[in-house]
PDB file of C-alpha atoms and ligand atoms in Angstrom:
ATOM      1  CA  UNK A   1       2.006   4.377 -27.364  1.00  0.00           C
ATOM      2  CA  UNK A   2       4.234   6.472 -25.095  1.00  0.00           C
ATOM      3  CA  UNK A   3       2.766   7.909 -21.947  1.00  0.00           C
ATOM      4  CA  UNK A   4       1.422  11.424 -21.689  1.00  0.00           C
ATOM      5  CA  UNK A   5       3.985  13.480 -19.712  1.00  0.00           C
ATOM      6  CA  UNK A   6       1.703  14.328 -16.790  1.00  0.00           C
ATOM      7  CA  UNK A   7       0.514  10.727 -16.506  1.00  0.00           C
ATOM      8  CA  UNK A   8       4.114   9.493 -16.690  1.00  0.00           C
ATOM      9  CA  UNK A   9       5.145  11.808 -13.841  1.00  0.00           C
ATOM     10  CA  UNK A  10       2.294  10.676 -11.605  1.00  0.00           C
ATOM     11  CA  UNK A  11       2.890   6.974 -12.364  1.00  0.00           C
ATOM     12  CA  UNK A  12       6.580   7.420 -11.648  1.00  0.00           C
ATOM     13  CA  UNK A  13       5.754   9.173  -8.349  1.00  0.00           C
ATOM     14  CA  UNK A  14       3.350   6.399  -7.463  1.00  0.00           C
ATOM     15  CA  UNK A  15       6.231   3.908  -7.430  1.00  0.00           C
ATOM     16  CA  UNK A  16       7.791   6.077  -4.725  1.00  0.00           C
ATOM     17  CA  UNK A  17       4.525   6.162  -2.748  1.00  0.00           C
ATOM     18  CA  UNK A  18       4.127   2.380  -2.928  1.00  0.00           C
ATOM     19  CA  UNK A  19       7.731   1.884  -1.802  1.00  0.00           C
ATOM     20  CA  UNK A  20       7.140   4.398   1.012  1.00  0.00           C
ATOM     21  CA  UNK A  21       4.146   2.285   2.028  1.00  0.00           C
ATOM     22  CA  UNK A  22       6.348  -0.828   2.194  1.00  0.00           C
ATOM     23  CA  UNK A  23       8.989   1.065   4.195  1.00  0.00           C
ATOM     24  CA  UNK A  24       6.415   2.390   6.699  1.00  0.00           C
ATOM     25  CA  UNK A  25       4.837  -1.044   7.108  1.00  0.00           C
ATOM     26  CA  UNK A  26       8.212  -2.729   7.636  1.00  0.00           C
ATOM     27  CA  UNK A  27       8.898  -0.085  10.321  1.00  0.00           C
ATOM     28  CA  UNK A  28       5.646  -1.171  11.950  1.00  0.00           C
ATOM     29  CA  UNK A  29       6.781  -4.807  11.702  1.00  0.00           C
ATOM     30  CA  UNK A  30       9.903  -3.939  13.674  1.00  0.00           C
ATOM     31  CA  UNK A  31       7.780  -2.156  16.307  1.00  0.00           C
ATOM     32  CA  UNK A  32       5.447  -5.163  16.655  1.00  0.00           C
ATOM     33  CA  UNK A  33       8.362  -7.618  16.877  1.00  0.00           C
ATOM     34  CA  UNK A  34       9.962  -5.509  19.632  1.00  0.00           C
ATOM     35  CA  UNK A  35       6.622  -5.561  21.501  1.00  0.00           C
ATOM     36  CA  UNK A  36       6.304  -9.361  21.203  1.00  0.00           C
ATOM     37  CA  UNK A  37       3.241  -9.016  18.961  1.00  0.00           C
ATOM     38  CA  UNK A  38       4.309 -11.604  16.407  1.00  0.00           C
ATOM     39  CA  UNK A  39       0.852 -11.961  14.833  1.00  0.00           C
ATOM     40  CA  UNK A  40       0.637  -8.254  14.065  1.00  0.00           C
ATOM     41  CA  UNK A  41       4.198  -8.408  12.760  1.00  0.00           C
ATOM     42  CA  UNK A  42       3.149 -11.247  10.434  1.00  0.00           C
ATOM     43  CA  UNK A  43       0.067  -9.344   9.243  1.00  0.00           C
ATOM     44  CA  UNK A  44       2.053  -6.192   8.575  1.00  0.00           C
ATOM     45  CA  UNK A  45       4.815  -8.144   6.799  1.00  0.00           C
ATOM     46  CA  UNK A  46       2.195  -9.428   4.346  1.00  0.00           C
ATOM     47  CA  UNK A  47       0.959  -5.852   3.947  1.00  0.00           C
ATOM     48  CA  UNK A  48       4.490  -4.608   3.175  1.00  0.00           C
ATOM     49  CA  UNK A  49       4.997  -7.433   0.647  1.00  0.00           C
ATOM     50  CA  UNK A  50       1.791  -6.399  -1.108  1.00  0.00           C
ATOM     51  CA  UNK A  51       3.132  -2.861  -1.369  1.00  0.00           C
ATOM     52  CA  UNK A  52       6.280  -4.114  -3.094  1.00  0.00           C
ATOM     53  CA  UNK A  53       4.008  -5.899  -5.556  1.00  0.00           C
ATOM     54  CA  UNK A  54       2.070  -2.662  -6.131  1.00  0.00           C
ATOM     55  CA  UNK A  55       5.321  -0.780  -6.800  1.00  0.00           C
ATOM     56  CA  UNK A  56       6.393  -3.468  -9.285  1.00  0.00           C
ATOM     57  CA  UNK A  57       3.068  -3.237 -11.162  1.00  0.00           C
ATOM     58  CA  UNK A  58       3.660   0.480 -11.817  1.00  0.00           C
ATOM     59  CA  UNK A  59       7.362  -0.122 -12.495  1.00  0.00           C
ATOM     60  CA  UNK A  60       6.605  -2.784 -15.127  1.00  0.00           C
ATOM     61  CA  UNK A  61       3.848  -0.722 -16.724  1.00  0.00           C
ATOM     62  CA  UNK A  62       6.112   2.285 -17.335  1.00  0.00           C
ATOM     63  CA  UNK A  63       8.743   0.018 -18.897  1.00  0.00           C
ATOM     64  CA  UNK A  64       6.189  -1.737 -21.080  1.00  0.00           C
ATOM     65  CA  UNK A  65       5.079   1.643 -22.421  1.00  0.00           C
ATOM     66  CA  UNK A  66       8.611   2.398 -23.558  1.00  0.00           C
ATOM     67  CA  UNK A  67       9.416   4.919 -20.817  1.00  0.00           C
ATOM     68  CA  UNK A  68      12.135   4.860 -18.199  1.00  0.00           C
ATOM     69  CA  UNK A  69      11.416   4.709 -14.488  1.00  0.00           C
ATOM     70  CA  UNK A  70      13.201   7.362 -12.436  1.00  0.00           C
ATOM     71  CA  UNK A  71      13.352   6.196  -8.824  1.00  0.00           C
ATOM     72  CA  UNK A  72      13.045   8.984  -6.276  1.00  0.00           C
ATOM     73  CA  UNK A  73      14.126   9.446  -2.665  1.00  0.00           C
ATOM     74  CA  UNK A  74      11.592   8.143  -0.184  1.00  0.00           C
ATOM     75  CA  UNK A  75      10.044  10.598   2.272  1.00  0.00           C
ATOM     76  CA  UNK A  76       9.231   8.933   5.574  1.00  0.00           C
ATOM     77  CA  UNK A  77       8.100  11.134   8.443  1.00  0.00           C
ATOM     78  CA  UNK A  78       7.481   8.595  11.208  1.00  0.00           C
ATOM     79  CA  UNK A  79       9.005   5.244  12.133  1.00  0.00           C
ATOM     80  CA  UNK A  80       7.874   4.607  15.717  1.00  0.00           C
ATOM     81  CA  UNK A  81       4.559   4.142  17.495  1.00  0.00           C
ATOM     82  CA  UNK A  82       3.339   4.127  21.078  1.00  0.00           C
ATOM     83  CA  UNK A  83       0.576   1.546  20.702  1.00  0.00           C
ATOM     84  CA  UNK A  84      -0.766  -0.979  18.157  1.00  0.00           C
ATOM     85  CA  UNK A  85      -3.848   1.237  17.810  1.00  0.00           C
ATOM     86  CA  UNK A  86      -1.709   4.243  16.872  1.00  0.00           C
ATOM     87  CA  UNK A  87       0.194   2.134  14.308  1.00  0.00           C
ATOM     88  CA  UNK A  88      -2.963   0.794  12.647  1.00  0.00           C
ATOM     89  CA  UNK A  89      -4.588   4.259  12.696  1.00  0.00           C
ATOM     90  CA  UNK A  90      -1.531   5.593  10.876  1.00  0.00           C
ATOM     91  CA  UNK A  91      -1.733   2.688   8.418  1.00  0.00           C
ATOM     92  CA  UNK A  92      -5.371   3.573   7.710  1.00  0.00           C
ATOM     93  CA  UNK A  93      -4.551   7.271   7.223  1.00  0.00           C
ATOM     94  CA  UNK A  94      -1.748   6.236   4.871  1.00  0.00           C
ATOM     95  CA  UNK A  95      -4.060   4.001   2.830  1.00  0.00           C
ATOM     96  CA  UNK A  96      -6.520   6.905   2.511  1.00  0.00           C
ATOM     97  CA  UNK A  97      -3.662   9.054   1.246  1.00  0.00           C
ATOM     98  CA  UNK A  98      -2.776   6.363  -1.324  1.00  0.00           C
ATOM     99  CA  UNK A  99      -6.413   6.089  -2.423  1.00  0.00           C
ATOM    100  CA  UNK A 100      -6.344   9.837  -3.147  1.00  0.00           C
ATOM    101  CA  UNK A 101      -3.225   9.358  -5.284  1.00  0.00           C
ATOM    102  CA  UNK A 102      -4.811   6.483  -7.231  1.00  0.00           C
ATOM    103  CA  UNK A 103      -7.913   8.599  -7.830  1.00  0.00           C
ATOM    104  CA  UNK A 104      -5.735  11.489  -9.091  1.00  0.00           C
ATOM    105  CA  UNK A 105      -4.022   9.064 -11.468  1.00  0.00           C
ATOM    106  CA  UNK A 106      -7.355   7.758 -12.719  1.00  0.00           C
ATOM    107  CA  UNK A 107      -8.575  11.299 -13.413  1.00  0.00           C
ATOM    108  CA  UNK A 108      -5.533  12.006 -15.581  1.00  0.00           C
ATOM    109  CA  UNK A 109      -5.715   8.617 -17.375  1.00  0.00           C
ATOM    110  CA  UNK A 110      -9.334   9.434 -18.307  1.00  0.00           C
ATOM    111  CA  UNK A 111      -8.450  13.018 -19.302  1.00  0.00           C
ATOM    112  CA  UNK A 112      -5.790  11.820 -21.744  1.00  0.00           C
ATOM    113  CA  UNK A 113      -7.752   8.755 -22.962  1.00  0.00           C
ATOM    114  CA  UNK A 114      -5.058   6.298 -21.881  1.00  0.00           C
ATOM    115  CA  UNK A 115      -7.091   3.066 -21.855  1.00  0.00           C
ATOM    116  CA  UNK A 116      -4.279   0.689 -20.808  1.00  0.00           C
ATOM    117  CA  UNK A 117      -3.482   2.956 -17.836  1.00  0.00           C
ATOM    118  CA  UNK A 118      -7.162   2.964 -16.952  1.00  0.00           C
ATOM    119  CA  UNK A 119      -7.225  -0.861 -16.952  1.00  0.00           C
ATOM    120  CA  UNK A 120      -4.209  -0.921 -14.625  1.00  0.00           C
ATOM    121  CA  UNK A 121      -5.772   1.698 -12.370  1.00  0.00           C
ATOM    122  CA  UNK A 122      -9.138  -0.107 -12.253  1.00  0.00           C
ATOM    123  CA  UNK A 123      -7.322  -2.886 -10.393  1.00  0.00           C
ATOM    124  CA  UNK A 124      -5.845  -0.393  -7.938  1.00  0.00           C
ATOM    125  CA  UNK A 125      -9.210   1.313  -7.334  1.00  0.00           C
ATOM    126  CA  UNK A 126     -10.698  -2.015  -6.179  1.00  0.00           C
ATOM    127  CA  UNK A 127      -7.547  -2.907  -4.266  1.00  0.00           C
ATOM    128  CA  UNK A 128      -7.733   0.340  -2.272  1.00  0.00           C
ATOM    129  CA  UNK A 129     -11.319  -0.367  -1.196  1.00  0.00           C
ATOM    130  CA  UNK A 130     -10.113  -3.728   0.132  1.00  0.00           C
ATOM    131  CA  UNK A 131      -7.000  -2.277   1.786  1.00  0.00           C
ATOM    132  CA  UNK A 132      -8.931   0.456   3.621  1.00  0.00           C
ATOM    133  CA  UNK A 133     -11.529  -2.089   4.712  1.00  0.00           C
ATOM    134  CA  UNK A 134      -8.919  -4.545   6.047  1.00  0.00           C
ATOM    135  CA  UNK A 135      -6.949  -1.943   8.009  1.00  0.00           C
ATOM    136  CA  UNK A 136     -10.119  -0.168   9.151  1.00  0.00           C
ATOM    137  CA  UNK A 137     -11.478  -3.373  10.695  1.00  0.00           C
ATOM    138  CA  UNK A 138      -8.299  -3.847  12.732  1.00  0.00           C
ATOM    139  CA  UNK A 139      -8.545  -0.218  13.939  1.00  0.00           C
ATOM    140  CA  UNK A 140     -12.164  -0.843  14.986  1.00  0.00           C
ATOM    141  CA  UNK A 141     -11.270  -4.013  16.870  1.00  0.00           C
ATOM    142  CA  UNK A 142      -8.293  -2.393  18.602  1.00  0.00           C
ATOM    143  CA  UNK A 143     -10.502   0.526  19.667  1.00  0.00           C
ATOM    144  CA  UNK A 144     -13.000  -1.902  21.209  1.00  0.00           C
ATOM    145  CA  UNK A 145     -10.261  -3.895  22.929  1.00  0.00           C
ATOM    146  CA  UNK A 146      -8.961  -0.788  24.711  1.00  0.00           C
ATOM    147  CA  UNK A 147      -6.635  -1.812  27.534  1.00  0.00           C
ATOM    148  CA  UNK A 148      -7.611  -5.485  27.603  1.00  0.00           C
ATOM    149  CA  UNK A 149      -4.432  -7.583  27.474  1.00  0.00           C
ATOM    150  CA  UNK A 150      -6.481 -10.699  26.796  1.00  0.00           C
ATOM    151  CA  UNK A 151      -8.225  -9.033  23.843  1.00  0.00           C
ATOM    152  CA  UNK A 152      -4.901  -7.929  22.395  1.00  0.00           C
ATOM    153  CA  UNK A 153      -3.473 -11.466  22.649  1.00  0.00           C
ATOM    154  CA  UNK A 154      -6.520 -12.901  20.864  1.00  0.00           C
ATOM    155  CA  UNK A 155      -6.377 -10.327  18.072  1.00  0.00           C
ATOM    156  CA  UNK A 156      -2.639 -10.877  17.696  1.00  0.00           C
ATOM    157  CA  UNK A 157      -3.253 -14.611  17.222  1.00  0.00           C
ATOM    158  CA  UNK A 158      -5.930 -13.953  14.628  1.00  0.00           C
ATOM    159  CA  UNK A 159      -3.827 -11.490  12.632  1.00  0.00           C
ATOM    160  CA  UNK A 160      -0.944 -13.984  12.619  1.00  0.00           C
ATOM    161  CA  UNK A 161      -2.906 -16.218  10.242  1.00  0.00           C
ATOM    162  CA  UNK A 162      -2.518 -13.766   7.337  1.00  0.00           C
ATOM    163  CA  UNK A 163      -0.105 -14.868   4.619  1.00  0.00           C
ATOM    164  CA  UNK A 164       1.057 -13.084   1.509  1.00  0.00           C
ATOM    165  CA  UNK A 165       0.194 -15.057  -1.611  1.00  0.00           C
ATOM    166  CA  UNK A 166       2.264 -13.997  -4.619  1.00  0.00           C
ATOM    167  CA  UNK A 167       0.137 -13.714  -7.769  1.00  0.00           C
ATOM    168  CA  UNK A 168       0.791 -15.959 -10.808  1.00  0.00           C
ATOM    169  CA  UNK A 169       3.698 -14.619 -12.912  1.00  0.00           C
ATOM    170  CA  UNK A 170       1.553 -13.288 -15.753  1.00  0.00           C
ATOM    171  CA  UNK A 171      -0.688 -11.366 -13.343  1.00  0.00           C
ATOM    172  CA  UNK A 172       2.324  -9.827 -11.612  1.00  0.00           C
ATOM    173  CA  UNK A 173       3.284  -8.248 -14.903  1.00  0.00           C
ATOM    174  CA  UNK A 174      -0.237  -6.988 -15.540  1.00  0.00           C
TER     175      UNK A 174
HETATM  176 FE1  FEO B 201      -0.398   0.058  -2.318  1.00  0.00          FE
HETATM  177 FE2  FEO B 201      -1.702  -0.201   0.401  1.00  0.00          FE
HETATM  178  O1  FEO B 201      -1.669   0.643  -1.219  1.00  0.00           O
END
């Protein structure tokens, strides 16, 4: 069954938002690398890789429904930060923005009774809870650390343990 036009437009736009997320997070990676914060760079690289996976989930879904993806220009308003706290606060604000977009998509999928879209979006609803929680915890820790160099070094080490695990092939196409 082809996609409802409004749902198609929002799904197509969501690919852009997920790619914007990856672009913003890779910009943060470059900031962290320049600051010698390799652990944060590693953490944010995994985050950016997850965003590419999110974009591909929407990309594949549109194709599977017999529609054509129309890629759009990315809109990026900021690519530099003055502190790790500012970067992670921006990441959290961005995730909240994305959660709003996923919720908008879910509303339309329900309105038009598109059950396969709802199944796809169920995954994203849970994923956003996890994403906001993960980024929010780093913001909290950075706020507590304040100006402590020692605290920053310890957090950087801890964040450096995060690795991106690609999903099994069949799940990637879900
Ligand atoms: Fe794809 Fe971080 O939301």
